XYZ file of C-alpha atoms in Angstrom:
559
model
C 111.558 111.578 103.118
C 110.193 114.462 103.199
C 106.779 115.466 102.043
C 106.516 117.473 98.592
C 103.647 119.674 99.387
C 104.767 121.944 102.724
C 100.157 121.916 103.913
C 100.226 119.896 106.552
C 100.026 123.937 108.687
C 97.236 124.772 106.662
C 93.382 123.120 107.173
C 93.188 123.304 103.491
C 94.706 119.994 101.539
C 96.557 122.113 98.272
C 94.085 121.746 95.274
C 95.002 118.172 92.812
C 96.990 116.455 96.290
C 96.332 113.183 97.793
C 94.586 113.457 101.048
C 96.512 114.419 104.048
C 97.033 111.426 106.923
C 97.545 112.305 110.573
C 99.061 109.328 112.642
C 99.347 109.340 116.236
C 102.637 107.294 117.841
C 105.314 105.099 115.620
C 103.854 101.866 117.688
C 103.690 98.949 114.618
C 99.987 99.645 114.339
C 100.987 103.348 113.697
C 103.168 102.401 111.396
C 101.568 99.738 109.396
C 98.366 102.324 109.508
C 100.659 104.452 107.437
C 102.542 102.111 105.704
C 99.255 100.362 103.905
C 97.838 104.460 103.697
C 101.355 105.428 101.679
C 100.811 102.193 99.020
C 97.494 103.268 98.906
C 98.012 107.063 97.573
C 97.452 108.732 100.853
C 100.078 111.426 102.608
C 101.081 110.557 106.129
C 102.764 111.839 108.705
C 103.323 110.656 112.203
C 103.707 111.985 115.514
C 105.953 110.191 117.868
C 106.749 111.432 121.720
C 109.389 108.921 121.907
C 113.408 109.332 119.876
C 112.477 105.751 118.943
C 109.814 103.940 116.766
C 107.971 100.398 118.131
C 107.117 101.780 121.159
C 106.981 98.633 123.741
C 107.817 96.864 120.561
C 112.022 98.040 121.041
C 115.185 97.733 122.368
C 117.922 100.117 124.180
C 121.497 99.332 125.182
C 124.825 99.533 127.668
C 128.226 98.976 127.552
C 127.609 97.284 124.345
C 124.896 94.782 125.462
C 121.587 95.387 123.516
C 118.314 94.658 125.928
C 115.630 93.104 123.995
C 112.334 93.928 125.331
C 109.425 92.621 123.698
C 109.584 89.629 121.247
C 109.078 86.603 122.823
C 108.052 84.840 119.820
C 106.435 86.473 117.054
C 103.648 85.392 114.517
C 104.077 85.386 111.099
C 107.513 83.983 110.398
C 107.203 81.214 108.158
C 105.757 81.936 104.694
C 102.508 80.452 103.073
C 100.256 82.263 105.661
C 98.217 85.659 105.836
C 100.086 86.748 109.166
C 102.970 86.491 107.195
C 101.815 88.211 104.027
C 101.325 90.933 106.904
C 105.155 91.251 107.958
C 106.272 90.998 103.827
C 104.235 94.129 103.439
C 105.748 96.055 105.491
C 109.235 94.890 104.763
C 109.737 93.657 109.017
C 111.453 90.532 107.669
C 113.113 91.477 105.248
C 116.674 90.333 105.235
C 116.771 88.560 107.797
C 116.718 84.695 109.491
C 114.863 83.915 112.072
C 115.618 81.681 114.784
C 113.478 78.889 115.839
C 112.974 76.471 118.944
C 112.648 73.211 119.727
C 110.336 73.881 123.097
C 107.761 76.643 123.565
C 109.277 76.946 127.094
C 110.576 74.672 130.570
C 108.641 74.897 133.285
C 111.201 74.231 136.860
C 110.078 73.916 140.403
C 112.359 75.149 143.477
C 113.091 71.495 144.036
C 114.975 70.964 140.288
C 112.006 69.146 138.642
C 110.923 70.342 135.006
C 108.707 69.768 132.302
C 109.633 70.968 128.916
C 107.039 72.146 126.506
C 107.967 70.313 123.020
C 106.314 71.912 119.888
C 106.300 68.440 118.620
C 103.380 66.608 120.008
C 105.144 63.328 119.684
C 108.020 64.188 122.170
C 106.028 66.019 123.824
C 103.099 63.187 125.260
C 106.333 61.489 125.748
C 108.137 63.689 127.953
C 105.141 64.647 129.582
C 103.972 60.333 130.660
C 107.763 59.832 131.818
C 106.548 62.763 134.599
C 103.686 60.825 135.452
C 102.200 57.687 133.916
C 99.128 58.339 136.405
C 98.298 61.558 134.493
C 97.751 59.670 130.487
C 94.711 60.576 129.713
C 95.159 64.241 130.481
C 98.817 64.092 128.744
C 96.681 62.609 125.495
C 94.062 64.873 126.154
C 96.241 67.585 125.766
C 98.695 65.940 122.704
C 95.646 65.182 120.666
C 93.904 68.805 120.657
C 97.663 69.931 120.018
C 97.707 67.668 116.941
C 94.547 69.310 115.224
C 95.446 72.461 116.005
C 98.772 71.534 114.193
C 96.380 70.532 110.938
C 94.877 73.802 110.877
C 95.417 77.169 109.436
C 93.808 80.539 110.124
C 95.243 83.956 110.588
C 91.977 86.524 109.548
C 94.635 89.246 109.854
C 93.895 91.323 105.932
C 90.698 92.334 105.430
C 88.548 94.462 108.457
C 86.198 92.336 109.460
C 83.071 94.469 108.031
C 84.927 94.568 104.368
C 84.864 90.820 103.881
C 83.563 89.576 100.759
C 81.606 86.739 100.448
C 84.891 84.825 99.388
C 86.726 85.431 102.524
C 83.819 84.772 104.661
C 83.592 81.181 102.594
C 87.381 80.365 103.028
C 86.918 80.590 106.901
C 83.885 79.179 107.474
C 85.570 76.123 105.702
C 88.396 76.507 108.354
C 85.987 77.058 110.735
C 83.046 74.767 110.753
C 85.227 71.416 110.301
C 86.648 72.608 113.677
C 84.137 74.168 115.410
C 83.750 72.211 118.344
C 87.717 72.233 118.803
C 87.491 75.931 119.021
C 84.312 75.954 120.798
C 85.529 73.866 123.798
C 88.905 75.166 123.522
C 87.780 78.437 123.992
C 85.434 77.907 127.284
C 87.972 76.226 129.144
C 89.810 77.665 131.516
C 93.654 77.025 131.566
C 93.531 76.657 135.114
C 90.589 74.334 135.107
C 92.300 72.021 132.689
C 95.299 72.131 134.781
C 94.032 70.965 137.940
C 92.852 67.826 136.768
C 95.985 66.938 136.831
C 97.352 64.677 140.074
C 101.168 65.406 139.121
C 101.595 69.118 141.580
C 104.083 70.026 138.951
C 102.276 69.383 136.031
C 98.908 71.456 137.467
C 101.678 74.506 137.841
C 103.768 73.894 134.731
C 100.767 74.184 132.635
C 99.737 77.497 134.281
C 102.718 78.954 132.350
C 103.246 77.908 129.277
C 103.295 80.962 128.465
C 106.184 81.857 131.035
C 103.455 83.428 133.351
C 100.351 82.246 133.914
C 98.528 85.072 131.957
C 95.155 84.091 134.809
C 92.180 83.281 132.741
C 93.383 82.632 129.707
C 91.532 79.436 127.672
C 93.322 76.431 126.364
C 92.944 77.482 122.548
C 95.738 80.274 123.194
C 98.274 77.939 124.388
C 97.246 75.159 121.732
C 97.441 77.849 118.676
C 100.653 79.607 119.465
C 102.241 75.614 120.282
C 100.733 74.511 116.469
C 102.306 77.543 115.092
C 106.486 77.028 116.728
C 105.567 73.401 115.498
C 105.619 75.540 111.939
C 108.386 77.214 112.232
C 105.642 80.335 112.196
C 106.205 82.057 115.512
C 110.058 82.479 115.365
C 112.300 85.080 116.716
C 113.508 87.106 114.062
C 116.762 88.691 113.573
C 117.677 91.726 115.260
C 114.497 91.563 117.399
C 111.846 93.842 118.631
C 113.471 97.306 117.741
C 115.053 95.633 114.458
C 111.347 94.897 113.452
C 110.389 98.544 114.277
C 113.045 99.523 112.502
C 112.238 97.819 109.071
C 108.585 98.814 109.398
C 109.748 102.584 110.014
C 112.459 101.567 106.621
C 109.662 100.326 104.943
C 107.279 103.533 105.525
C 110.074 106.455 104.794
C 110.777 104.034 101.907
C 106.861 104.494 100.550
C 107.297 108.289 101.219
C 105.872 108.738 104.780
C 107.032 111.311 107.543
C 108.248 110.607 111.039
C 108.270 113.587 113.148
C 109.780 112.290 116.933
C 109.873 114.283 120.174
C 106.237 115.388 119.313
C 103.896 114.805 122.071
C 100.170 115.113 120.660
C 98.441 117.059 122.839
C 94.796 117.564 121.545
C 92.948 116.204 118.348
C 91.608 119.334 116.578
C 87.547 119.029 116.113
C 85.443 121.070 113.986
C 82.049 120.536 114.129
C 82.526 117.078 115.075
C 85.011 116.080 112.565
C 88.615 115.523 113.747
C 90.504 118.264 111.219
C 94.292 118.204 112.511
C 96.603 117.799 115.759
C 98.408 120.474 118.156
C 101.759 119.129 119.856
C 102.686 119.717 123.042
C 104.979 122.613 121.762
C 102.141 124.331 120.095
C 102.508 123.519 116.801
C 99.021 122.209 114.937
C 99.087 120.582 111.750
C 95.827 119.551 109.617
C 94.854 116.523 107.755
C 92.020 115.076 106.197
C 91.617 112.140 108.284
C 93.289 110.937 112.056
C 94.692 107.790 113.548
C 95.370 107.538 116.580
C 97.247 104.444 117.385
C 98.590 105.321 121.179
C 97.601 103.862 124.429
C 93.323 104.070 124.748
C 92.501 105.725 127.388
C 94.702 108.718 126.803
C 93.312 109.126 122.849
C 89.670 109.591 124.130
C 89.301 111.037 127.855
C 93.330 113.169 127.102
C 93.593 114.081 123.045
C 89.211 113.816 122.814
C 88.747 115.449 126.394
C 86.228 112.082 126.544
C 83.924 114.092 124.424
C 83.193 111.094 121.892
C 81.917 108.015 123.929
C 79.680 105.336 123.742
C 78.128 102.770 124.806
C 81.235 100.190 123.911
C 83.729 102.823 124.987
C 82.478 103.747 128.711
C 81.974 99.851 129.568
C 85.637 99.652 128.526
C 86.591 102.440 130.502
C 84.012 103.001 133.397
C 83.327 99.748 134.113
C 85.578 96.663 133.133
C 88.832 99.020 133.162
C 88.350 98.803 136.971
C 87.515 95.100 137.342
C 90.881 93.168 138.796
C 92.909 91.615 135.581
C 91.097 93.582 132.990
C 94.383 94.636 131.463
C 97.623 92.136 130.541
C 100.268 92.744 133.933
C 102.506 95.119 133.670
C 106.217 93.842 134.144
C 109.214 93.892 135.356
C 112.756 93.482 133.761
C 115.940 92.937 134.418
C 118.863 92.212 131.852
C 121.970 91.144 133.004
C 125.461 91.050 131.452
C 127.789 88.189 131.616
C 131.170 87.659 130.460
C 131.647 83.988 128.668
C 129.079 82.264 127.881
C 125.806 80.117 128.492
C 125.624 76.460 129.945
C 125.180 74.644 126.089
C 122.147 72.699 127.375
C 120.056 75.244 128.912
C 116.998 75.685 127.465
C 116.249 79.265 125.776
C 113.076 79.823 127.938
C 112.985 78.954 131.786
C 109.857 79.730 133.707
C 111.375 79.140 138.199
C 108.399 78.447 140.265
C 110.317 80.264 143.219
C 109.819 79.155 146.827
C 108.370 81.140 149.675
C 111.607 83.296 150.475
C 112.997 83.846 147.112
C 108.832 84.645 145.915
C 108.729 87.439 149.108
C 111.874 89.419 147.749
C 110.483 90.282 144.713
C 108.531 93.723 144.766
C 105.613 94.396 143.928
C 104.997 90.449 142.153
C 102.156 89.254 141.875
C 102.851 85.928 140.933
C 105.826 83.345 142.692
C 107.685 83.246 139.488
C 110.636 83.978 138.132
C 111.507 83.591 134.035
C 114.883 83.521 132.777
C 115.347 83.733 128.952
C 119.000 83.438 127.363
C 118.335 86.178 124.776
C 122.291 86.209 122.965
C 120.953 83.140 121.893
C 117.750 84.312 119.860
C 119.916 86.624 117.992
C 123.090 87.594 117.397
C 124.641 91.012 118.335
C 123.122 91.179 121.629
C 125.883 90.894 124.096
C 129.547 91.571 122.676
C 132.221 89.050 121.649
C 132.835 86.484 124.240
C 129.736 87.728 126.611
C 125.855 86.629 127.145
C 123.116 88.598 128.436
C 119.749 86.987 130.243
C 116.340 88.619 130.371
C 114.707 87.905 133.775
C 110.961 88.568 133.940
C 107.717 88.764 136.760
C 104.430 90.439 136.606
C 104.421 92.990 138.419
C 101.777 95.446 140.484
C 101.992 99.008 138.545
C 100.697 100.724 141.166
C 103.302 99.677 143.238
C 106.734 100.960 141.120
C 104.663 104.227 140.327
C 104.271 105.157 143.502
C 107.595 104.802 145.030
C 108.313 106.314 141.963
C 106.506 109.484 141.906
C 106.736 109.689 145.884
C 110.367 108.516 146.724
C 113.099 108.242 143.817
C 114.758 107.073 146.426
C 113.075 104.024 147.422
C 112.065 103.481 144.043
C 116.360 102.798 143.335
C 116.401 100.495 146.385
C 113.219 98.323 145.480
C 115.269 98.046 141.925
C 117.979 97.121 143.549
C 116.460 93.941 145.325
C 115.285 92.904 142.296
C 119.142 93.081 141.478
C 120.719 91.344 144.651
C 117.313 88.886 144.067
C 118.038 87.852 140.686
C 122.540 87.677 141.355
C 121.487 85.519 144.012
C 119.332 83.391 142.281
C 121.088 82.931 139.129
C 124.169 81.876 141.595
C 122.646 79.288 143.046
C 121.329 77.799 139.956
C 124.818 78.196 138.338
C 127.798 78.251 141.062
C 130.669 80.822 140.141
C 127.802 82.994 137.880
C 127.439 86.107 140.080
C 131.468 86.562 139.444
C 130.602 87.023 135.584
C 127.862 89.136 135.822
C 128.940 93.007 134.650
C 125.497 94.551 135.057
C 121.920 94.209 135.734
C 119.944 96.694 134.410
C 116.656 97.223 135.909
C 112.780 98.252 133.859
C 109.636 98.538 135.728
C 106.292 98.871 134.789
C 106.337 102.548 135.569
C 109.685 102.725 132.943
C 107.329 101.519 130.258
C 104.374 103.956 131.161
C 107.242 106.873 131.101
C 108.342 106.173 127.730
C 105.392 104.754 126.010
C 102.101 106.261 127.546
C 100.789 102.708 128.323
C 97.641 102.528 130.702
C 99.326 100.749 134.044
C 102.397 100.097 132.312
C 100.734 97.267 130.331
C 102.069 95.751 127.411
C 99.601 93.980 126.214
C 96.529 96.193 126.651
C 93.463 94.846 127.359
C 93.435 91.193 128.251
C 92.278 88.459 125.770
C 89.460 86.297 125.853
C 87.611 88.609 128.253
C 84.311 91.228 127.536
C 87.413 93.461 126.869
C 87.867 91.102 124.226
C 84.018 91.479 122.597
C 83.784 94.628 122.726
C 86.713 95.608 121.326
C 85.769 93.013 118.145
C 83.056 94.901 118.480
C 84.501 98.493 118.060
C 86.749 97.011 114.901
C 83.794 94.983 112.880
C 80.428 97.229 113.833
C 81.901 100.874 114.589
C 85.220 100.624 111.905
C 87.262 101.756 114.620
C 85.460 104.798 114.951
C 83.672 106.973 117.850
C 80.338 107.550 117.880
C 79.311 111.002 116.853
C 83.012 111.837 115.552
C 83.903 111.599 111.475
C 87.555 111.633 110.335
C 88.963 110.078 113.359
C 89.619 106.184 114.120
C 91.910 104.383 116.304
C 94.496 101.481 115.476
C 96.458 99.242 117.826
C 96.043 96.847 120.709
C 93.685 98.946 123.247
C 91.562 98.774 120.195
C 92.634 95.463 118.750
C 93.720 93.750 121.011
C 97.395 92.189 122.161
C 100.047 90.791 119.847
C 102.254 91.859 117.349
C 100.477 90.536 114.398
C 97.114 91.913 115.963
C 98.813 95.498 116.428
C 99.862 95.242 112.553
C 96.638 94.314 111.582
C 94.512 96.887 112.854
C 97.143 99.280 110.707
C 95.989 97.998 107.495
C 92.413 97.561 108.490
C 92.040 101.440 110.036
C 93.746 102.288 106.325
C 91.070 99.908 104.601
C 88.394 101.478 106.257
C 89.716 105.245 105.975
C 89.993 104.954 102.513
C 86.504 103.607 102.020
C 85.840 107.267 103.422
C 88.772 109.133 101.578
C 87.452 107.874 97.932
C 90.558 105.435 97.686
C 91.181 102.098 96.128
C 93.084 100.013 98.897
C 96.092 98.519 98.101
C 98.834 96.478 99.504
C 102.149 95.336 97.917
C 105.044 92.878 99.588
C 108.125 94.505 100.420
C 111.258 94.452 97.536
C 113.403 93.996 100.198
C 116.818 96.289 100.998
C 119.656 93.687 101.068
C 120.783 91.392 104.353
C 119.811 92.858 107.504
C 122.960 94.256 109.801
C 122.814 95.875 113.373
C 123.599 99.109 111.726
C 120.258 99.532 110.846
C 118.856 99.807 114.685
C 120.430 103.076 114.624
C 121.499 104.950 117.383
C 120.250 103.050 121.068
C 119.549 104.913 124.456
C 119.816 104.521 127.606
C 116.793 104.307 129.682
C 118.225 105.669 132.928
C 121.779 106.648 134.230
C 123.152 104.217 135.888
C 123.334 100.388 135.969
C 122.729 98.292 138.102
C 126.172 96.895 138.503
C 127.639 94.480 140.955
C 128.955 97.486 143.268
C 126.636 99.872 141.705
C 123.023 99.337 141.580
C 120.344 102.121 141.259
């Protein structure tokens, strides 16, 4: 829906019209910002460099297969909590079914021993005791804490920290105080420390990989929180997947009167007298507004769009100190999508982390860990594979610099490394289930360099700063104390994972927070209403799907 007032090219707003807000980036955070600003009476425009919404929350297609890139589980898929309310306001789940799984992840070692992390604590406890009775004390400690987290509901995603009312703060305290020692202890205990207490070597490795691969440095708390959410059906997989989620929010945004311009890369934010007044695109066109929100890569925002002119102690610490520490960012990933003729084995878990033998691990280019995650994606949602076919998503944490250097220096060698990934995946799947190799129709590889090329995310990181770190503390202060603003610059704010940390519900909530803060500045009343829905979801709503590269990694033509 186009704006009725064509004054975006003018520094002066048309008299009597609502304030204008420009959003840079049509990821989940940018779309959420636009939705909430529109609901609150502002006029908004979003500029996006790519041809699709969603940023990393996306998908692409090839030969009838849909390769869903982002969502593994989504917090807020079950009604009755604040996270679900955010998705309901954004129309993200309108008309969709949700797939829930009885297990969070399965971990299998090179000898075929496996651990299944059931979401039911009773079933999980019995399963783990069957594997290692000698670890009963440690097992019961974990499942006891999981039961306690199942009884807690804490989703602080509705109101920006600096704007929370006394009633909201009191409600949070009523939830937190009785479980304070539980939160403190599980937040202070690193998973690797907890896992090392197991006597069984498989359990020591398996617990580190509940989140598919070991994010390293995470404490117990997020594992328990997410497994508890999954137990309640509040961490399911929405119909339509990642791009489906983004398209639904885009549909909601357009229905509210917002406008998205694709293939529109923002080159700089226009500033006059320390106030952001507009943006200039790569094509030289300028657009003006009363407030600018950057919902794209954080470093690009601070040092690219704004030229590094507006920083402060927290920004400087993030980007000149914390950023350069090993493990500051959530690792980038290599993705290998495998298209297969026929169905998957009936008893196969939807997600399995394979702990690789040394020979296999050595064959993975740029690998940061010796494991490979295989997800049966065609079990997550219908429509990911043609009828009578299946699709697997194989991933591993990988070094961005390895792939970026290859792609920059030698495209031929870059393609050869991608071939090596495809070959390892094909060989591994064949050894795991004989006959699989003959059923493979294609293998499509996306590297960390691919993620960087299409989203601009620093180092190709999907989840930005690693949680439960100094970066987490600094970002929390930026959202709360700084109100998502940069020092010395008015009329400007940031949203997204580079300021609000990783996870889709966090990204969406930063859009809500940014809108709440800018409403205060622009004299608008913040308003949010649940979407009325737009009928049942269907694959046609995905729109035209791109291909990332011109050739597939086929059995006889890997590129």
